[in-house]
PDB file of C-alpha atoms in Angstrom:
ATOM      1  CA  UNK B1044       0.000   0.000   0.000  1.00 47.00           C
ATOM      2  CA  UNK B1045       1.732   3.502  -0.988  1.00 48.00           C
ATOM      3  CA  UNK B1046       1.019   6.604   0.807  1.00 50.00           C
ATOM      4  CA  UNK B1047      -0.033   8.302  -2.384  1.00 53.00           C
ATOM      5  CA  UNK B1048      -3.049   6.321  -3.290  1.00 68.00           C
ATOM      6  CA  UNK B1049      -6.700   8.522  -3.067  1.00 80.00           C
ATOM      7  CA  UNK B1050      -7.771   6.381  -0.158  1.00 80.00           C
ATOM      8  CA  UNK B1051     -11.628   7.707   1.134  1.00 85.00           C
ATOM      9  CA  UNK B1052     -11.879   6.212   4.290  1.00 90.00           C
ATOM     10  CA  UNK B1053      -9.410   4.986   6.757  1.00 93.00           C
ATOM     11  CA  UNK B1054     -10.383   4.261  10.392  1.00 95.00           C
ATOM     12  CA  UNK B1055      -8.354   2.129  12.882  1.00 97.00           C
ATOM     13  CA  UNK B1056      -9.916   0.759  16.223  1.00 96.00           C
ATOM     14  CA  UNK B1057      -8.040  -1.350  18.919  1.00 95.00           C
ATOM     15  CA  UNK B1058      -9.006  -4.362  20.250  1.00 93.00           C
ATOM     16  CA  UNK B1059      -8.292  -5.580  23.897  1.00 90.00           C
ATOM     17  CA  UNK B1060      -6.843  -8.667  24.876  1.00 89.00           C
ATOM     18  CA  UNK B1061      -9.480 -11.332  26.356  1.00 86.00           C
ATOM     19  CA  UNK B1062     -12.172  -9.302  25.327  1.00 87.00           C
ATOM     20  CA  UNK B1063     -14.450 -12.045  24.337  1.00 87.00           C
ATOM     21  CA  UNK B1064     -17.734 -10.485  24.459  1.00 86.00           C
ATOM     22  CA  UNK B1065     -16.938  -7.249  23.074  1.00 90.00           C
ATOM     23  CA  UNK B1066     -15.533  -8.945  20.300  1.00 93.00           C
ATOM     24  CA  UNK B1067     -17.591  -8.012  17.328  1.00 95.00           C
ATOM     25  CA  UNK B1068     -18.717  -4.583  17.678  1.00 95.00           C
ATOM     26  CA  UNK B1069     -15.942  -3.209  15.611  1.00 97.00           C
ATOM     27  CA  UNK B1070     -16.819  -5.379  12.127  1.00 98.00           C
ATOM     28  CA  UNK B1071     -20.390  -5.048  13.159  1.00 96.00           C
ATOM     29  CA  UNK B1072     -19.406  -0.994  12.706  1.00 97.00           C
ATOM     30  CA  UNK B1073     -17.269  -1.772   9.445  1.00 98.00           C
ATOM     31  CA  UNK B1074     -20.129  -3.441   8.385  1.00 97.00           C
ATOM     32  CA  UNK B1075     -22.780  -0.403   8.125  1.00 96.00           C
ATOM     33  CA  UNK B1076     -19.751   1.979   7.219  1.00 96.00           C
ATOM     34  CA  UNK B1077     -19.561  -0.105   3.811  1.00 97.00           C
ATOM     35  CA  UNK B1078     -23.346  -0.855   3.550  1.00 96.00           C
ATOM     36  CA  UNK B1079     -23.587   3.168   3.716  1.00 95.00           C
ATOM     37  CA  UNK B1080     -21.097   3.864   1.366  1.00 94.00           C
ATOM     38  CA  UNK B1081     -23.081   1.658  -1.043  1.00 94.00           C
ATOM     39  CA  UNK B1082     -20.395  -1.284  -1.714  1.00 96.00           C
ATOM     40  CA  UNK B1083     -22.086  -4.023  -3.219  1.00 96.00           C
ATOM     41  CA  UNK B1084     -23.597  -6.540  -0.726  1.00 95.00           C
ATOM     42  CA  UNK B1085     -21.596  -9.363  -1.547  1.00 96.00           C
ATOM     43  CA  UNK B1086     -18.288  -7.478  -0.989  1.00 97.00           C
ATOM     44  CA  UNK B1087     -19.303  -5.792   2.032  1.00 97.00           C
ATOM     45  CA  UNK B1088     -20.642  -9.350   3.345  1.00 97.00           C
ATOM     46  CA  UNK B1089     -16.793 -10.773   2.398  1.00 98.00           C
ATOM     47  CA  UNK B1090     -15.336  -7.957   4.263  1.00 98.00           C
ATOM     48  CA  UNK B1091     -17.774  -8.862   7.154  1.00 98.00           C
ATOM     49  CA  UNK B1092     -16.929 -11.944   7.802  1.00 98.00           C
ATOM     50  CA  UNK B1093     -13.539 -11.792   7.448  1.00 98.00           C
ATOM     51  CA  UNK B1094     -13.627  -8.775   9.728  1.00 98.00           C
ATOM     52  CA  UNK B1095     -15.260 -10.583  11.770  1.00 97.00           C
ATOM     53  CA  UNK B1096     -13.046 -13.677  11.936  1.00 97.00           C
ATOM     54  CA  UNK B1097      -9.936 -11.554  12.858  1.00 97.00           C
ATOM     55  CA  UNK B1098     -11.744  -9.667  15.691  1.00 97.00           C
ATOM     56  CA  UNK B1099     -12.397 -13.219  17.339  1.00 95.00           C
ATOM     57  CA  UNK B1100      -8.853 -14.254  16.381  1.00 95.00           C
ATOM     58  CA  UNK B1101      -7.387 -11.238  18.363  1.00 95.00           C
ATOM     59  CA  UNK B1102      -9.964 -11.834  21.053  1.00 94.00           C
ATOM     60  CA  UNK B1103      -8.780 -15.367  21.531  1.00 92.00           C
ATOM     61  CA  UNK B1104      -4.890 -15.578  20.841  1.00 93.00           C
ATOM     62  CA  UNK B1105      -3.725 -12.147  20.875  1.00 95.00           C
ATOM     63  CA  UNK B1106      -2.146  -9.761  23.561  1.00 95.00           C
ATOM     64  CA  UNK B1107      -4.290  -7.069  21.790  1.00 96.00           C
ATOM     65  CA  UNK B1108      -4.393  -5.766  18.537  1.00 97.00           C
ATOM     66  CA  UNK B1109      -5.894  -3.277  15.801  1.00 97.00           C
ATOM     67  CA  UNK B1110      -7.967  -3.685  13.264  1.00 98.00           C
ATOM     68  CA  UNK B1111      -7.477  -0.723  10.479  1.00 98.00           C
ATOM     69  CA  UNK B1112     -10.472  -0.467   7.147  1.00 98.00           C
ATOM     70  CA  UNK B1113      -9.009   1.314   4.537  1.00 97.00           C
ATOM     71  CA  UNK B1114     -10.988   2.395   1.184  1.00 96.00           C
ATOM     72  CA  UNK B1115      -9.732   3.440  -2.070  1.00 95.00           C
ATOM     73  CA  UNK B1116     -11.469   3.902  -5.174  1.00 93.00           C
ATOM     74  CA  UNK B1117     -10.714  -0.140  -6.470  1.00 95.00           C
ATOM     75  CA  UNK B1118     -10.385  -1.852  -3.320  1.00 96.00           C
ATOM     76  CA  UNK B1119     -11.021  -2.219   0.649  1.00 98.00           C
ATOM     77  CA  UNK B1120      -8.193  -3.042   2.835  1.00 98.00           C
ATOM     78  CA  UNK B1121      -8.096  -4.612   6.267  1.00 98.00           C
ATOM     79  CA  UNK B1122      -4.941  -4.120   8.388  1.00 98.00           C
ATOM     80  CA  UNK B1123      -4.941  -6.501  11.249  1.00 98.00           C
ATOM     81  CA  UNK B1124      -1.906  -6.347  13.417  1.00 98.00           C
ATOM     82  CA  UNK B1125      -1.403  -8.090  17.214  1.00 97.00           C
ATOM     83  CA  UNK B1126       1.693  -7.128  19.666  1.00 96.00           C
ATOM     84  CA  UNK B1127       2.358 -10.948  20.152  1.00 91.00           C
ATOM     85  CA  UNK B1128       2.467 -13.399  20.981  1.00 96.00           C
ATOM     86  CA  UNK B1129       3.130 -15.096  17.034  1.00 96.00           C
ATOM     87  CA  UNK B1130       2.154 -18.330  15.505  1.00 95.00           C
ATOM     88  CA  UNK B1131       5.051 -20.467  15.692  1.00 93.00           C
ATOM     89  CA  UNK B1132       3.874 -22.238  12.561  1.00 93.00           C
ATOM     90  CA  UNK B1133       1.553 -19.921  10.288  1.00 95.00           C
ATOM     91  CA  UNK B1134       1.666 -23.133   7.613  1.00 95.00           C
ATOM     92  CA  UNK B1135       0.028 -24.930  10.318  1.00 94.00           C
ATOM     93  CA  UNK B1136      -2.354 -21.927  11.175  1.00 94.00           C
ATOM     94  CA  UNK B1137      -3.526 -21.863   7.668  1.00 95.00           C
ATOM     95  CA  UNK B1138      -5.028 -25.422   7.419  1.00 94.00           C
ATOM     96  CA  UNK B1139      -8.754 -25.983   8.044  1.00 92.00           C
ATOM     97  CA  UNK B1140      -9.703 -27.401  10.963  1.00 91.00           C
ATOM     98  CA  UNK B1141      -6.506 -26.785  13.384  1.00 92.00           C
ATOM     99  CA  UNK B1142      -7.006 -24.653  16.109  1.00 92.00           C
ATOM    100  CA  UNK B1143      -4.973 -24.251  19.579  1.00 91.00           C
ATOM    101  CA  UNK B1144      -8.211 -22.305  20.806  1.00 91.00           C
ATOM    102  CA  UNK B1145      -8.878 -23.029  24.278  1.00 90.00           C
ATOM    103  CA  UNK B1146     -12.251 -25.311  25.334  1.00 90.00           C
ATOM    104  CA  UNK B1147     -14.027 -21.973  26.579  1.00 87.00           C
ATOM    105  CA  UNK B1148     -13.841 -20.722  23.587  1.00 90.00           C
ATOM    106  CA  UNK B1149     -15.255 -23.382  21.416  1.00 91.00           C
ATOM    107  CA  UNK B1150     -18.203 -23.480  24.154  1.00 88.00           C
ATOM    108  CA  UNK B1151     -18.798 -20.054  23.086  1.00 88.00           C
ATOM    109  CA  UNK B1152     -19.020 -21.535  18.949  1.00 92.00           C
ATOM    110  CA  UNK B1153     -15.559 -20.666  17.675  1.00 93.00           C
ATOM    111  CA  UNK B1154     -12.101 -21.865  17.461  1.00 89.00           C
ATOM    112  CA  UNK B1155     -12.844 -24.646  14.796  1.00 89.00           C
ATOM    113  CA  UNK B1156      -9.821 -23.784  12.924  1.00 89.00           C
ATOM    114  CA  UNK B1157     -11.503 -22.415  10.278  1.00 90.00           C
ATOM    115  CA  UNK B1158     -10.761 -18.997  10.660  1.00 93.00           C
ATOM    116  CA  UNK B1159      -7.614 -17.939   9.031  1.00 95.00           C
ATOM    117  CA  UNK B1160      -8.456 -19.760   6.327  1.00 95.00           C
ATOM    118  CA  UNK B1161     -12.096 -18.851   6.245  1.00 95.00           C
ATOM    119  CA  UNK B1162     -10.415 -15.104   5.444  1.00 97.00           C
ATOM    120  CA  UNK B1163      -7.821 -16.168   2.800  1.00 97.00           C
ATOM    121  CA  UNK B1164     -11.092 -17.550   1.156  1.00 96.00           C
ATOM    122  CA  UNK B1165     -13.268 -14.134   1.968  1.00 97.00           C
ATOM    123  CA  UNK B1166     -10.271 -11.965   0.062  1.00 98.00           C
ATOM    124  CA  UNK B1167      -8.983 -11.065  -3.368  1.00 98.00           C
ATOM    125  CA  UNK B1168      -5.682 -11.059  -1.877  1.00 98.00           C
ATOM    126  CA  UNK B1169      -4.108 -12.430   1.671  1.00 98.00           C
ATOM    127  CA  UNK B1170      -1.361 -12.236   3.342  1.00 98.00           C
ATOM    128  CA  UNK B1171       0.084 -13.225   7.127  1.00 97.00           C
ATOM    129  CA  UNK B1172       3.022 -12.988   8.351  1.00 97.00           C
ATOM    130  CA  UNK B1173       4.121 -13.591  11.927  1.00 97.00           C
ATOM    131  CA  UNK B1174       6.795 -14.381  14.207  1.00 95.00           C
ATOM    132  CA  UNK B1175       6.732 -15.640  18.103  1.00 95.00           C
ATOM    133  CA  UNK B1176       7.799 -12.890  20.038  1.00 90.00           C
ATOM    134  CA  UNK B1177       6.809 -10.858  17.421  1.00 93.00           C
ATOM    135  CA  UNK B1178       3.026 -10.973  16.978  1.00 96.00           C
ATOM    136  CA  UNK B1179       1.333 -11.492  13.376  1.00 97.00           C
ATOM    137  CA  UNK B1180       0.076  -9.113  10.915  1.00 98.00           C
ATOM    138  CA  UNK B1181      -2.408 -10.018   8.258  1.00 98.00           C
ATOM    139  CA  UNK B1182      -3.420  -7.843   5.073  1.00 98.00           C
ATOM    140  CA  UNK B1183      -6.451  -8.675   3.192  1.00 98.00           C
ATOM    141  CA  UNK B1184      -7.685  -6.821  -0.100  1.00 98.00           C
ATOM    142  CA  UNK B1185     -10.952  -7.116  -1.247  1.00 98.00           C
ATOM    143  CA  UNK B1186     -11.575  -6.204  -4.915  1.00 97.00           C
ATOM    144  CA  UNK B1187     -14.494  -3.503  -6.099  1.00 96.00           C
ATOM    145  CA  UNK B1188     -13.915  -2.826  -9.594  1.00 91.00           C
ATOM    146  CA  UNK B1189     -14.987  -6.597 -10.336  1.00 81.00           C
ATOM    147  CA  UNK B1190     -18.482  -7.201 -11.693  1.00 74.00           C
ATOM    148  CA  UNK B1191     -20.164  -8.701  -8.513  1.00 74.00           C
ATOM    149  CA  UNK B1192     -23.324 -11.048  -8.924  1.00 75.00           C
ATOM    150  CA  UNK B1193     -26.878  -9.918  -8.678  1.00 74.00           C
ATOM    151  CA  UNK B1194     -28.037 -10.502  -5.156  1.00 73.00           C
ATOM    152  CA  UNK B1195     -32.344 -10.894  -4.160  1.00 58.00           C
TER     153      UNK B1195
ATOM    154  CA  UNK P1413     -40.081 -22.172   3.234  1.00 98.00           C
ATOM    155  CA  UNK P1414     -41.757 -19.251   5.005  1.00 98.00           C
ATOM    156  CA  UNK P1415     -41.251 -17.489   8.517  1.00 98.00           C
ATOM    157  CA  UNK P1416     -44.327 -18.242   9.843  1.00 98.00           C
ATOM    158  CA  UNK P1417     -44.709 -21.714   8.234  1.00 98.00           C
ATOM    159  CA  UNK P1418     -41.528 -22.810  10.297  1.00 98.00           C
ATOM    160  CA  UNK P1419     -43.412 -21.235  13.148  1.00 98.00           C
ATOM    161  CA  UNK P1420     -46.007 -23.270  13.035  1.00 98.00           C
ATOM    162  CA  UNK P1421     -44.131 -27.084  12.766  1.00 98.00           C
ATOM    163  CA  UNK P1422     -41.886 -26.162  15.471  1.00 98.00           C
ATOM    164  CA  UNK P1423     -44.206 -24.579  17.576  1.00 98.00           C
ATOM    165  CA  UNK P1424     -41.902 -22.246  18.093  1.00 98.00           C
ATOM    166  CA  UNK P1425     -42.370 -18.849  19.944  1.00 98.00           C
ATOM    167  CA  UNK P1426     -40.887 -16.024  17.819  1.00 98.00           C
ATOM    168  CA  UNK P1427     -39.036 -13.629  19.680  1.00 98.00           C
ATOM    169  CA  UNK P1428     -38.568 -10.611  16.907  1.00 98.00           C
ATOM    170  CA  UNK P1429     -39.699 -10.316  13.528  1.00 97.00           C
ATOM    171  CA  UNK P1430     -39.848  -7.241  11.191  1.00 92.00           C
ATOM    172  CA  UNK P1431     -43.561  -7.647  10.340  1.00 90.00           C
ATOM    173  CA  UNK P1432     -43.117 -10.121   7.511  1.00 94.00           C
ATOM    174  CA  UNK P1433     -43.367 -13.950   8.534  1.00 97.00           C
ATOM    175  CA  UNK P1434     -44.225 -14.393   5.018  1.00 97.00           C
ATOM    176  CA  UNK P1435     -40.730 -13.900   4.017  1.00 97.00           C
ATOM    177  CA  UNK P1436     -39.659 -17.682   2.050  1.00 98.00           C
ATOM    178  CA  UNK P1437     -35.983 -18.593   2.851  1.00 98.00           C
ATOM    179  CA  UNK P1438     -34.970 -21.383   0.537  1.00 97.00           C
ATOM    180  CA  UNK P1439     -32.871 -23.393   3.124  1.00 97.00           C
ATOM    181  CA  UNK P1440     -31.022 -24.146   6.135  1.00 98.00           C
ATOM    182  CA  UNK P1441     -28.070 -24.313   7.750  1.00 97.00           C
ATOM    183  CA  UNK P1442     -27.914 -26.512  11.400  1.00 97.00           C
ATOM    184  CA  UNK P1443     -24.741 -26.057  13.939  1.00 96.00           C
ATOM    185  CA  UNK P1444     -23.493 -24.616  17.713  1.00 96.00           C
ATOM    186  CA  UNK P1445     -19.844 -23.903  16.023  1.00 95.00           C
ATOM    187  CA  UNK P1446     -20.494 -20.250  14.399  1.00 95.00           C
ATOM    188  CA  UNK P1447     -16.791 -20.626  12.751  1.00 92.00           C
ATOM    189  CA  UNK P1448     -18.411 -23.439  10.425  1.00 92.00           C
ATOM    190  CA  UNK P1449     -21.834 -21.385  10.209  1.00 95.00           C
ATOM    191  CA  UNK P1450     -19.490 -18.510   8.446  1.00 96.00           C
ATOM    192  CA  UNK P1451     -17.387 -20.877   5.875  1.00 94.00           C
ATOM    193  CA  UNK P1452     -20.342 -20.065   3.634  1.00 94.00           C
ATOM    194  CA  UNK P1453     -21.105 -17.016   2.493  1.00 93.00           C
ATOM    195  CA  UNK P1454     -24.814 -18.278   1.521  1.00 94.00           C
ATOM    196  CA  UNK P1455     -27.149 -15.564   3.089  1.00 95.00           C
ATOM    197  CA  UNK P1456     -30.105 -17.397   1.856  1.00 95.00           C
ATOM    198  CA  UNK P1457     -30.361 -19.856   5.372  1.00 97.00           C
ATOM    199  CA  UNK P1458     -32.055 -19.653   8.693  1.00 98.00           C
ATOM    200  CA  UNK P1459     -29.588 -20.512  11.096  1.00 98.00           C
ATOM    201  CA  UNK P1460     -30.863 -23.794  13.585  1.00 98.00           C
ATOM    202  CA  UNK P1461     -28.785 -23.651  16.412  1.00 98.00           C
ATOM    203  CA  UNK P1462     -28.422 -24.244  20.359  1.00 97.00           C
ATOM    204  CA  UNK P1463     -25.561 -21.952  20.689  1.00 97.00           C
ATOM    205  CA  UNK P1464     -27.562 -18.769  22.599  1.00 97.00           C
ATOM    206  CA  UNK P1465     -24.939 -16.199  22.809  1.00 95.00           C
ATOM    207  CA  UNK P1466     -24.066 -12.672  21.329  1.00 95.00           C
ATOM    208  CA  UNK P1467     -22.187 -14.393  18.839  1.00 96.00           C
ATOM    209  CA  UNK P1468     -24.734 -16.043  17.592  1.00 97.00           C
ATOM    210  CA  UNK P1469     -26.872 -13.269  16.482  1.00 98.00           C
ATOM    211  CA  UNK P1470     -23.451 -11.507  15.050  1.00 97.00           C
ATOM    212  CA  UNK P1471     -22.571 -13.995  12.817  1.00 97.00           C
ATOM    213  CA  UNK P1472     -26.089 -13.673  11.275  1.00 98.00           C
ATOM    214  CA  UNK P1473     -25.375 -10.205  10.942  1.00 98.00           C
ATOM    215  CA  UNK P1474     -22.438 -10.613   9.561  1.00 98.00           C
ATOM    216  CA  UNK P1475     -23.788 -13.358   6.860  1.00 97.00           C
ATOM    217  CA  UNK P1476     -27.077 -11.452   6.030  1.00 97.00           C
ATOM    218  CA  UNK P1477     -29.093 -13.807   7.593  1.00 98.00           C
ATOM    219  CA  UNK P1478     -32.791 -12.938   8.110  1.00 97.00           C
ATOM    220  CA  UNK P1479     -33.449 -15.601  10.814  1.00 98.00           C
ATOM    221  CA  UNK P1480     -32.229 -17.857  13.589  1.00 98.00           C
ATOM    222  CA  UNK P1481     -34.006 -20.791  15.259  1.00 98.00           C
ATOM    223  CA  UNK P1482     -32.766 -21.320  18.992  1.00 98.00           C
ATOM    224  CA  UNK P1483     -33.410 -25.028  19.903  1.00 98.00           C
ATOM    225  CA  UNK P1484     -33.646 -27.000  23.023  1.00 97.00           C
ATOM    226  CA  UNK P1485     -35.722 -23.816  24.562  1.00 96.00           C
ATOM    227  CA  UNK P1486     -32.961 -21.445  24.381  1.00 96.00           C
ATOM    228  CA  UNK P1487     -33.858 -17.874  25.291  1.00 97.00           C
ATOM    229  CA  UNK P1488     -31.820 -15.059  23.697  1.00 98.00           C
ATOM    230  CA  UNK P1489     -30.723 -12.202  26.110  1.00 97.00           C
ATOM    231  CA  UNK P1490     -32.169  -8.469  25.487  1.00 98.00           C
ATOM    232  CA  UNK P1491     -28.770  -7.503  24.054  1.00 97.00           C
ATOM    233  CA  UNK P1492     -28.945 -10.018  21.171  1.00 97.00           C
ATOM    234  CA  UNK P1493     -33.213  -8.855  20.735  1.00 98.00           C
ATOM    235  CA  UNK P1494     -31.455  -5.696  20.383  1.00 97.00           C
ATOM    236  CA  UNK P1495     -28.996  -6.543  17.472  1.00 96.00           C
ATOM    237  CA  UNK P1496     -31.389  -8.901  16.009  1.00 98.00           C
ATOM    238  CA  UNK P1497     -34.375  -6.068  15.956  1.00 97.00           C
ATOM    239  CA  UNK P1498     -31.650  -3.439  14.223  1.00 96.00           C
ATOM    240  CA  UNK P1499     -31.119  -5.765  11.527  1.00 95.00           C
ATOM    241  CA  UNK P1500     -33.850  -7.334  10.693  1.00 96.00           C
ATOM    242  CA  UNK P1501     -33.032 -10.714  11.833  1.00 98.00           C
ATOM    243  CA  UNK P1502     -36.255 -13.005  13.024  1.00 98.00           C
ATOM    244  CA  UNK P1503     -34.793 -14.563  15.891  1.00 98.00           C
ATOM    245  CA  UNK P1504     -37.590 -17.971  17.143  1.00 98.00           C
ATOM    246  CA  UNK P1505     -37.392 -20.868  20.213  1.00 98.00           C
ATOM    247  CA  UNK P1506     -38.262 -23.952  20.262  1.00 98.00           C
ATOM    248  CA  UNK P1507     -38.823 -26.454  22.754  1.00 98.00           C
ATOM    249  CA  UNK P1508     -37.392 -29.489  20.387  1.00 98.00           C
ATOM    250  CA  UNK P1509     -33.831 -30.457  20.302  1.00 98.00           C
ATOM    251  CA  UNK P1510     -32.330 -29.608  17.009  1.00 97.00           C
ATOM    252  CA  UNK P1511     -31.754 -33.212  15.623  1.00 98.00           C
ATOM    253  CA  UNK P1512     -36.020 -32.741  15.383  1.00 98.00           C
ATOM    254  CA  UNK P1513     -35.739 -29.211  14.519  1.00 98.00           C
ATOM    255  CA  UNK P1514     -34.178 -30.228  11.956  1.00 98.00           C
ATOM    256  CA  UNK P1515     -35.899 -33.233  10.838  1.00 98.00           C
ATOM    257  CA  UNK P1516     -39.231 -31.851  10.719  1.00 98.00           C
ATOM    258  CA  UNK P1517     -38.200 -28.473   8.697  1.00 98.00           C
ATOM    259  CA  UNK P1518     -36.760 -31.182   6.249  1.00 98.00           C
ATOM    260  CA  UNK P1519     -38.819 -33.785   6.028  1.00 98.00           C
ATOM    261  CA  UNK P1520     -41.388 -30.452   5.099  1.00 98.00           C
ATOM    262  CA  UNK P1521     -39.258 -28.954   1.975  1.00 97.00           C
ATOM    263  CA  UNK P1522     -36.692 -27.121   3.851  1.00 98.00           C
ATOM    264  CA  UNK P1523     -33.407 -28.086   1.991  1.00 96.00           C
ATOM    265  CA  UNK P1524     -29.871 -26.971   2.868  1.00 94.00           C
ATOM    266  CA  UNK P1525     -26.162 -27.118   1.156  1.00 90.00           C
ATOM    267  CA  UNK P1526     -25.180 -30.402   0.541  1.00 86.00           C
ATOM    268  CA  UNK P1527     -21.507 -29.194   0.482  1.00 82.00           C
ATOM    269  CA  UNK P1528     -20.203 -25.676   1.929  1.00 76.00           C
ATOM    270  CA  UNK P1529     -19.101 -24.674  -1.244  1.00 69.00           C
ATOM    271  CA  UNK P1530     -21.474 -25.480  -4.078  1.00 56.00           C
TER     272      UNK P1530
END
């Protein structure tokens, strides 16, 4: 991402570390941000969710984190960045169905394993990087010059 | 099949609704995990679940979902009536558990995605 692009929008929130049950409100707000500025309802239903599966990432596993929406005139960005603690193995990370979540938080319906992957599948473009020690960033770009299907 | 039509086999109690019970949604989708509820991207399914938490009614918001069935008699808390009501989500209880919930809304028409990603 350069400096120099016409972005519209850009808006960063923080979210706290354990905060299970606040986890949410901030891609519940992306949510109607997009939906106002008219993005087609398939995008902004892609950004949602995978919005929505970082909040409850940084909720679970991180020390706290942000979550940054950026919008230019072709795309939406999400910025998600953590202060630790790092995935030892992102490979590992990436594959459906493993999760180190704890057994409180699958009571609560998540930690499946399906969530980094879940928003590689919800972006035009993904990418993670982390590092224990570290903590892991993840950029996701979501397309809106591409003709989107007709939705009821 | 339609709002009110589930309503009726379930004998379910409906908690919020935006003044159409008419509304048809074509199928279903049954589960307590919401990380395998939002794999799909399908906003054309009523959610049957016994998970009865905030995060329930957020993932429906997230998916565009226009309804959720609580099973097993769950009762959702003011705050998720709340999140429901602002977007237009039907939220409904039943009594039955949802291996019935789910058998009856099927055996009447209600199909759902044979695979996540068709």
């Amino acid at each position: 991402m350069t400096s120099g692009e016409n972005q519209t929008f850009q808006e960063v929130r923080t979210v706290e570390r354990s905060n299970f049950a606040a986890a949410g409100q901030i891609s519940s707000y992306y949510k109607n941000v997009l939906k106002k500025l008219g993005v087609h309802s398939g995008v902004v239903r892609r950004v949602a969710i995978a919005s929505y599966e970082a909040e409850i990432n940084l909720a679970i596993h991180s020390w706290g984190g942000s979550m940054a929406l950026t919008i230019y005139p072709d795309r939406i960005h999400l910025l998600i960045q953590d202060v630790g603690p790092g995935i030892a193995d992102v490979d590992r990370a990436m594959q459906e169905g493993y999760s180190t979540a704890s057994e409180e938080v699958r009571m609560l319906g998540f930690g499946a394993g399906m969530g980094l992957p879940n928003m590689r599948r919800c972006s035009d473009a993904f990418e993670i990087s982390s590092a224990v020690g570290a903590g892991t960033t993840v950029n996701m770009d979501f397309n809106l010059l591409q003709e989107q299907p007709q939705e009821q | 099949m339609k709002l009110a039509q589930m309503a009726q086999l379930l004998e379910a109690e409906v908690i919020c609704n935006d003044g159409d019970m008419e509304r048809d949604i074509p199928i279903a989708a049954a589960s307590d995990m919401m990380s395998d509820v939002l794999v799909s991207t399908d906003q054309n399914r009523v959610l049957i679940t016994g998970l009865c938490t905030v995060h329930t009614v957020l993932t429906a918001q997230m998916l565009d979902l226009k309804a959720v069935i609580f099973a097993r008699g769950k009762m959702p808390t003011p705050e998720m009536i709340e999140i429901a009501s602002q977007n237009g989500i039907t939220l409904m209880r039943t009594e039955r558990t949802m291996y019935v919930v789910c058998g009856e809304l099927y055996s009447n028409g209600l199909k759902g995605l044979r695979r996540i990603h068709d």
